[in-house]
Tab-separated table of C-alpha atoms in Angstrom:
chain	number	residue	atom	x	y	z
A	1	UNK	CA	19.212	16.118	28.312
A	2	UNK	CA	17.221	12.820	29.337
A	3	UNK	CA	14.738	10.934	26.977
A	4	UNK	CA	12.627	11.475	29.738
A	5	UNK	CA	13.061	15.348	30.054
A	6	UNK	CA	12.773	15.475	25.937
A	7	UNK	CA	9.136	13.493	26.229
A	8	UNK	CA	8.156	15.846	29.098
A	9	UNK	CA	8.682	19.081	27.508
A	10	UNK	CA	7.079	17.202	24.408
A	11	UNK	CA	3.622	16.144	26.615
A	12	UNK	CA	4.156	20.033	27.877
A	13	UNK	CA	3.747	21.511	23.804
A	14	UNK	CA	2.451	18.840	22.003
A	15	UNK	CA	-1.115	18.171	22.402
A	16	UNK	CA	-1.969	16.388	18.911
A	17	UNK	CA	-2.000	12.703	18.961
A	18	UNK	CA	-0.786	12.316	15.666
A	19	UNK	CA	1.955	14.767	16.227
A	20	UNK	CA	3.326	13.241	19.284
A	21	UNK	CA	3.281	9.937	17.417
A	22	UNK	CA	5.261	11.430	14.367
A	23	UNK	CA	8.190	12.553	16.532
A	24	UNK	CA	8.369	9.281	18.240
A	25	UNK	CA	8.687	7.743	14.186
A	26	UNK	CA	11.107	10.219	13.586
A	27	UNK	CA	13.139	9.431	16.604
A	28	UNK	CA	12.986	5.607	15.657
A	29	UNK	CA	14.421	6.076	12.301
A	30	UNK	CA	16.972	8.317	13.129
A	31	UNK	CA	17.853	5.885	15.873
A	32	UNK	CA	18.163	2.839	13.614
A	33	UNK	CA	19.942	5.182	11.137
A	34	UNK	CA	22.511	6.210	13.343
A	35	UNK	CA	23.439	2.859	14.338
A	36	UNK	CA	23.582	2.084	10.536
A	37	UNK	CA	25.923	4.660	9.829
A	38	UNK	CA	27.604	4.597	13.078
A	39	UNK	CA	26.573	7.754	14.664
A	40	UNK	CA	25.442	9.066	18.229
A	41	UNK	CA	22.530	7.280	18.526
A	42	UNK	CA	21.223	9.474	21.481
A	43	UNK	CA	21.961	12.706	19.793
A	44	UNK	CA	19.872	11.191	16.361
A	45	UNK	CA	17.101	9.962	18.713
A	46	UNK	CA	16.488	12.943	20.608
A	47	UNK	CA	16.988	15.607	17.546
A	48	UNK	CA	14.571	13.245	15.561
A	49	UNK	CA	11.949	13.332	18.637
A	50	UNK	CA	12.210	16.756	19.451
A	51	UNK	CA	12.115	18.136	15.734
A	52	UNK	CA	8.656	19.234	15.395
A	53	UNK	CA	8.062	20.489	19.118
A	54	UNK	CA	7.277	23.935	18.451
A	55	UNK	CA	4.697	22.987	15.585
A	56	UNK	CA	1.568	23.720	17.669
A	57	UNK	CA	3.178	26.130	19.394
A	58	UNK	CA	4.030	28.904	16.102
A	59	UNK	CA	0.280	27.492	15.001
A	60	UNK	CA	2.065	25.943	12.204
A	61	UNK	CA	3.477	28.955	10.710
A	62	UNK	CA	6.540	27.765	8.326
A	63	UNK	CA	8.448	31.064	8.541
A	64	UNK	CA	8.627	30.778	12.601
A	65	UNK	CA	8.186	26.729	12.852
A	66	UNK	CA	11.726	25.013	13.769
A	67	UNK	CA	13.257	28.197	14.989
A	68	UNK	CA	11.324	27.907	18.814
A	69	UNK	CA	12.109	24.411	18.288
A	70	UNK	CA	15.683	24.815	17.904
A	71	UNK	CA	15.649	27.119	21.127
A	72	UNK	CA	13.277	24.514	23.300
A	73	UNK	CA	15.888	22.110	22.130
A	74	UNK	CA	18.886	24.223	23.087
A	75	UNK	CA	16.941	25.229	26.726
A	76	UNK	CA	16.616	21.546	26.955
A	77	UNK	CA	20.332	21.066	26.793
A	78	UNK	CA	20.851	19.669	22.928
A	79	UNK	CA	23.999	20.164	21.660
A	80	UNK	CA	24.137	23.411	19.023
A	81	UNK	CA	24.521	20.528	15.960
A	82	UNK	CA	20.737	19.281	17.269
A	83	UNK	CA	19.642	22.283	17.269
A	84	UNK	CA	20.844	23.251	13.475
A	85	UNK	CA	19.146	20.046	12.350
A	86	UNK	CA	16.084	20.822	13.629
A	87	UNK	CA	16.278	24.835	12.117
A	88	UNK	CA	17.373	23.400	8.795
A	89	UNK	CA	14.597	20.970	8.588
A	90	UNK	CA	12.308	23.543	7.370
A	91	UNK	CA	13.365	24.629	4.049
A	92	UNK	CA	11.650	28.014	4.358
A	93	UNK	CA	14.251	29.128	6.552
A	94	UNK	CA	17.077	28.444	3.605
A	95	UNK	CA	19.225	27.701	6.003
A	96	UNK	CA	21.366	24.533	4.434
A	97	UNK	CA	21.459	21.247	5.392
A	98	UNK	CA	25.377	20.714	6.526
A	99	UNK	CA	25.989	17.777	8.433
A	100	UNK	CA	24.911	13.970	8.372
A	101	UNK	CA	22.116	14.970	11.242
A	102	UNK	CA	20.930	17.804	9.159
A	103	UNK	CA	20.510	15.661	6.157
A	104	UNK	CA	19.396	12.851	7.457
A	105	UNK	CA	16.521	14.478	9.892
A	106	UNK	CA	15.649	16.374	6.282
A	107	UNK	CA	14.827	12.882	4.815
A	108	UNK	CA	13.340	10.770	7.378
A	109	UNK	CA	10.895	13.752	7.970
A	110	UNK	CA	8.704	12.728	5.354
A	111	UNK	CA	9.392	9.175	5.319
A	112	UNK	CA	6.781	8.498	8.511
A	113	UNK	CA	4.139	9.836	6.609
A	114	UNK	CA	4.961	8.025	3.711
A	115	UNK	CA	5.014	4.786	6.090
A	116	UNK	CA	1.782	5.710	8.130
A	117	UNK	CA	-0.323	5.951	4.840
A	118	UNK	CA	0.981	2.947	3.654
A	119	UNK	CA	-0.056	0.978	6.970
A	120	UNK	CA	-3.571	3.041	6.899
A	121	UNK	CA	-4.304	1.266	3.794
A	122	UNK	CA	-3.924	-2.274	4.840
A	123	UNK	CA	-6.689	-4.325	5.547
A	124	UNK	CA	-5.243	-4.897	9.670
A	125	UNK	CA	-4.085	-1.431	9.624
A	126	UNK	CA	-0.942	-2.765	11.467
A	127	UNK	CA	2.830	-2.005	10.657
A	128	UNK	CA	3.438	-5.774	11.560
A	129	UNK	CA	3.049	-7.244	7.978
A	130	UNK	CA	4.358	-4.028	6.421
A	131	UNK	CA	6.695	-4.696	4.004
A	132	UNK	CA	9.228	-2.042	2.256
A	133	UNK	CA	8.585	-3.236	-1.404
A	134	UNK	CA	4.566	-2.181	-0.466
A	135	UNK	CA	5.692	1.094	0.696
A	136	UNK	CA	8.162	1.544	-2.669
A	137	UNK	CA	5.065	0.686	-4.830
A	138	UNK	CA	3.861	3.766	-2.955
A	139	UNK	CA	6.534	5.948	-3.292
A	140	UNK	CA	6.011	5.466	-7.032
A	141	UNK	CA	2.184	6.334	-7.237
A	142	UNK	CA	2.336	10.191	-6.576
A	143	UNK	CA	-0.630	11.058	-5.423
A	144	UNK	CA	-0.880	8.628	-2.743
A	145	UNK	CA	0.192	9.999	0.416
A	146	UNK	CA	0.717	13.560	-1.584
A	147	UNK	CA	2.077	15.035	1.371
A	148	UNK	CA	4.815	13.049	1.548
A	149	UNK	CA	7.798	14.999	-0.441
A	150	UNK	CA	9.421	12.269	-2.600
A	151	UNK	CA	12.235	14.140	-3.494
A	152	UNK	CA	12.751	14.738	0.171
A	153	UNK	CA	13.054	11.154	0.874
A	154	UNK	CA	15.188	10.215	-2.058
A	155	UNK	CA	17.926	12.452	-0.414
A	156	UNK	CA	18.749	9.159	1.600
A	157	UNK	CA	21.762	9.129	-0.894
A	158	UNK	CA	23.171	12.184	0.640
A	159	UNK	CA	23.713	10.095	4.192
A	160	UNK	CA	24.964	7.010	1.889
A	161	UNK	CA	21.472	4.911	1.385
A	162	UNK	CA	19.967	3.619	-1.754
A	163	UNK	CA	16.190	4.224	-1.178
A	164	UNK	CA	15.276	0.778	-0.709
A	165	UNK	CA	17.736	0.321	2.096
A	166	UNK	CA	16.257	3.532	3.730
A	167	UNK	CA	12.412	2.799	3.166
A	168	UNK	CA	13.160	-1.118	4.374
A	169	UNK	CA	15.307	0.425	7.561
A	170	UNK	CA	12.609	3.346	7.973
A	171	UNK	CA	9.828	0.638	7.983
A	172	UNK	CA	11.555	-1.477	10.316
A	173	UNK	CA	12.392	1.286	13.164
A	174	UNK	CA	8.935	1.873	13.153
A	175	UNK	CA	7.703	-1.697	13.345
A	176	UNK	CA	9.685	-1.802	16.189
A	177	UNK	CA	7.484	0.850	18.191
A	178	UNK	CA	4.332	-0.195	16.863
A	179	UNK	CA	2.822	-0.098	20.038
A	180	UNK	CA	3.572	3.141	20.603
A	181	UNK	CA	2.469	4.206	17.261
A	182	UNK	CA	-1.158	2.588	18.214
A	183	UNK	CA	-0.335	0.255	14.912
C-alpha cells in the first residue's frame, strides 16, 4: 500500500474536515516517532493515518469503530501488525496493546487533540510559535481540552519517552505539516 492509495480510500470514507486533519497529525507523530525509536517509518505513518478511517463510517459507534478500520486497512494491503494497532486503539474492544505500534498509536491518539486545543487558544492560532512547555502547562489543567485522555498520553513511557520528550516531538511533527493542518 501507497501513501497515495491510503489518502484515497481516506477522501473515499472520510468526509469531516477535522477528521481527515486528525489522521494526517496522527500519521506525523507516529512518523517522527518511528524515526526516534528506529522503527518502519512507513508502516507508523500509514497505521497512524489510516487509524480512524472507519469512524464516520460505524457512525461513531465504539463497539464496531476500529474493527472496519482494521479490515479497510488489511483490504488496503497493511501488514496484519497495522491492522492490530488500529483494532487495539479502541479500548472497548479489550483487545491489548502488544507491540511498540500498538502502544504507541494508543498514545499519540490523544496527543493531537491535546496539541490542536492548545494552538486554538493562541492569539495567531498557528502551531508555528507553539511551544511544548505551553502544551505541558495544558496537560496539567484538566479540564482544558477534557477530551484529551491524559493518562492515555502519559503511556509514552511504555514506547521509552518521558512526556516532555513526547509532547515536544508530538508538537514538532505537527509543526511540520502545519499547512496541511490549516494552522
Amino acid at each position: 500500500m501507497t501513501r497515495e492509495e491510503a489518502l484515497d480510500s481516506i477522501k473515499a470514507n472520510v468526509e469531516n474536515e477535522n477528521l481527515g486533519k486528525h489522521m494526517l497529525a496522527t500519521e506525523a507523530i507516529m512518523r517522527a516517532l518511528a524515526k526516534r525509536l528506529s522503527e518502519d517509518e512507513e508502516e507508523w505513518g500509514l497505521t497512524g493515518l489510516l487509524h480512524d478511517i472507519d469512524m464516520e463510517l460505524t457512525g461513531g459507534d465504539m463497539k464496531t469503530h476500529s474493527k472496519l478500520g482494521a479490515d479497510l486497512a488489511r483490504e488496503l494491503g497493511a501488514s496484519e501488525a497495522m491492522a492490530h494497532a488500529i483494532l487495539c486503539h479502541n479500548e472497548a474492544h479489550g483487545i491489548p496493546r502488544e507491540t511498540k505500534l500498538d502502544k504507541a498509536l494508543f498514545c499519540v491518539d490523544p496527543l493531537t487533540g491535546l496539541i490542536i486545543a492548545a494552538t486554538l487558544v493562541r492569539p495567531d492560532k498557528k502551531l508555528a510559535g507553539l511551544e511544548a512547555k505551553s502544551v505541558m502547562k495544558k496537560f496539567k489543567e484538566k479540564s482544558f481540552a477534557a477530551g484529551a485522555n491524559r493518562e492515555q498520553i502519559s503511556l509514552c513511557s511504555e514506547i521509552g519517552l518521558e512526556l516532555n520528550e513526547f509532547i515536544k516531538l508530538g508538537v514538532e511533527a505537527m509543526q511540520a505539516i502545519a499547512d496541511d493542518l490549516g494552522l
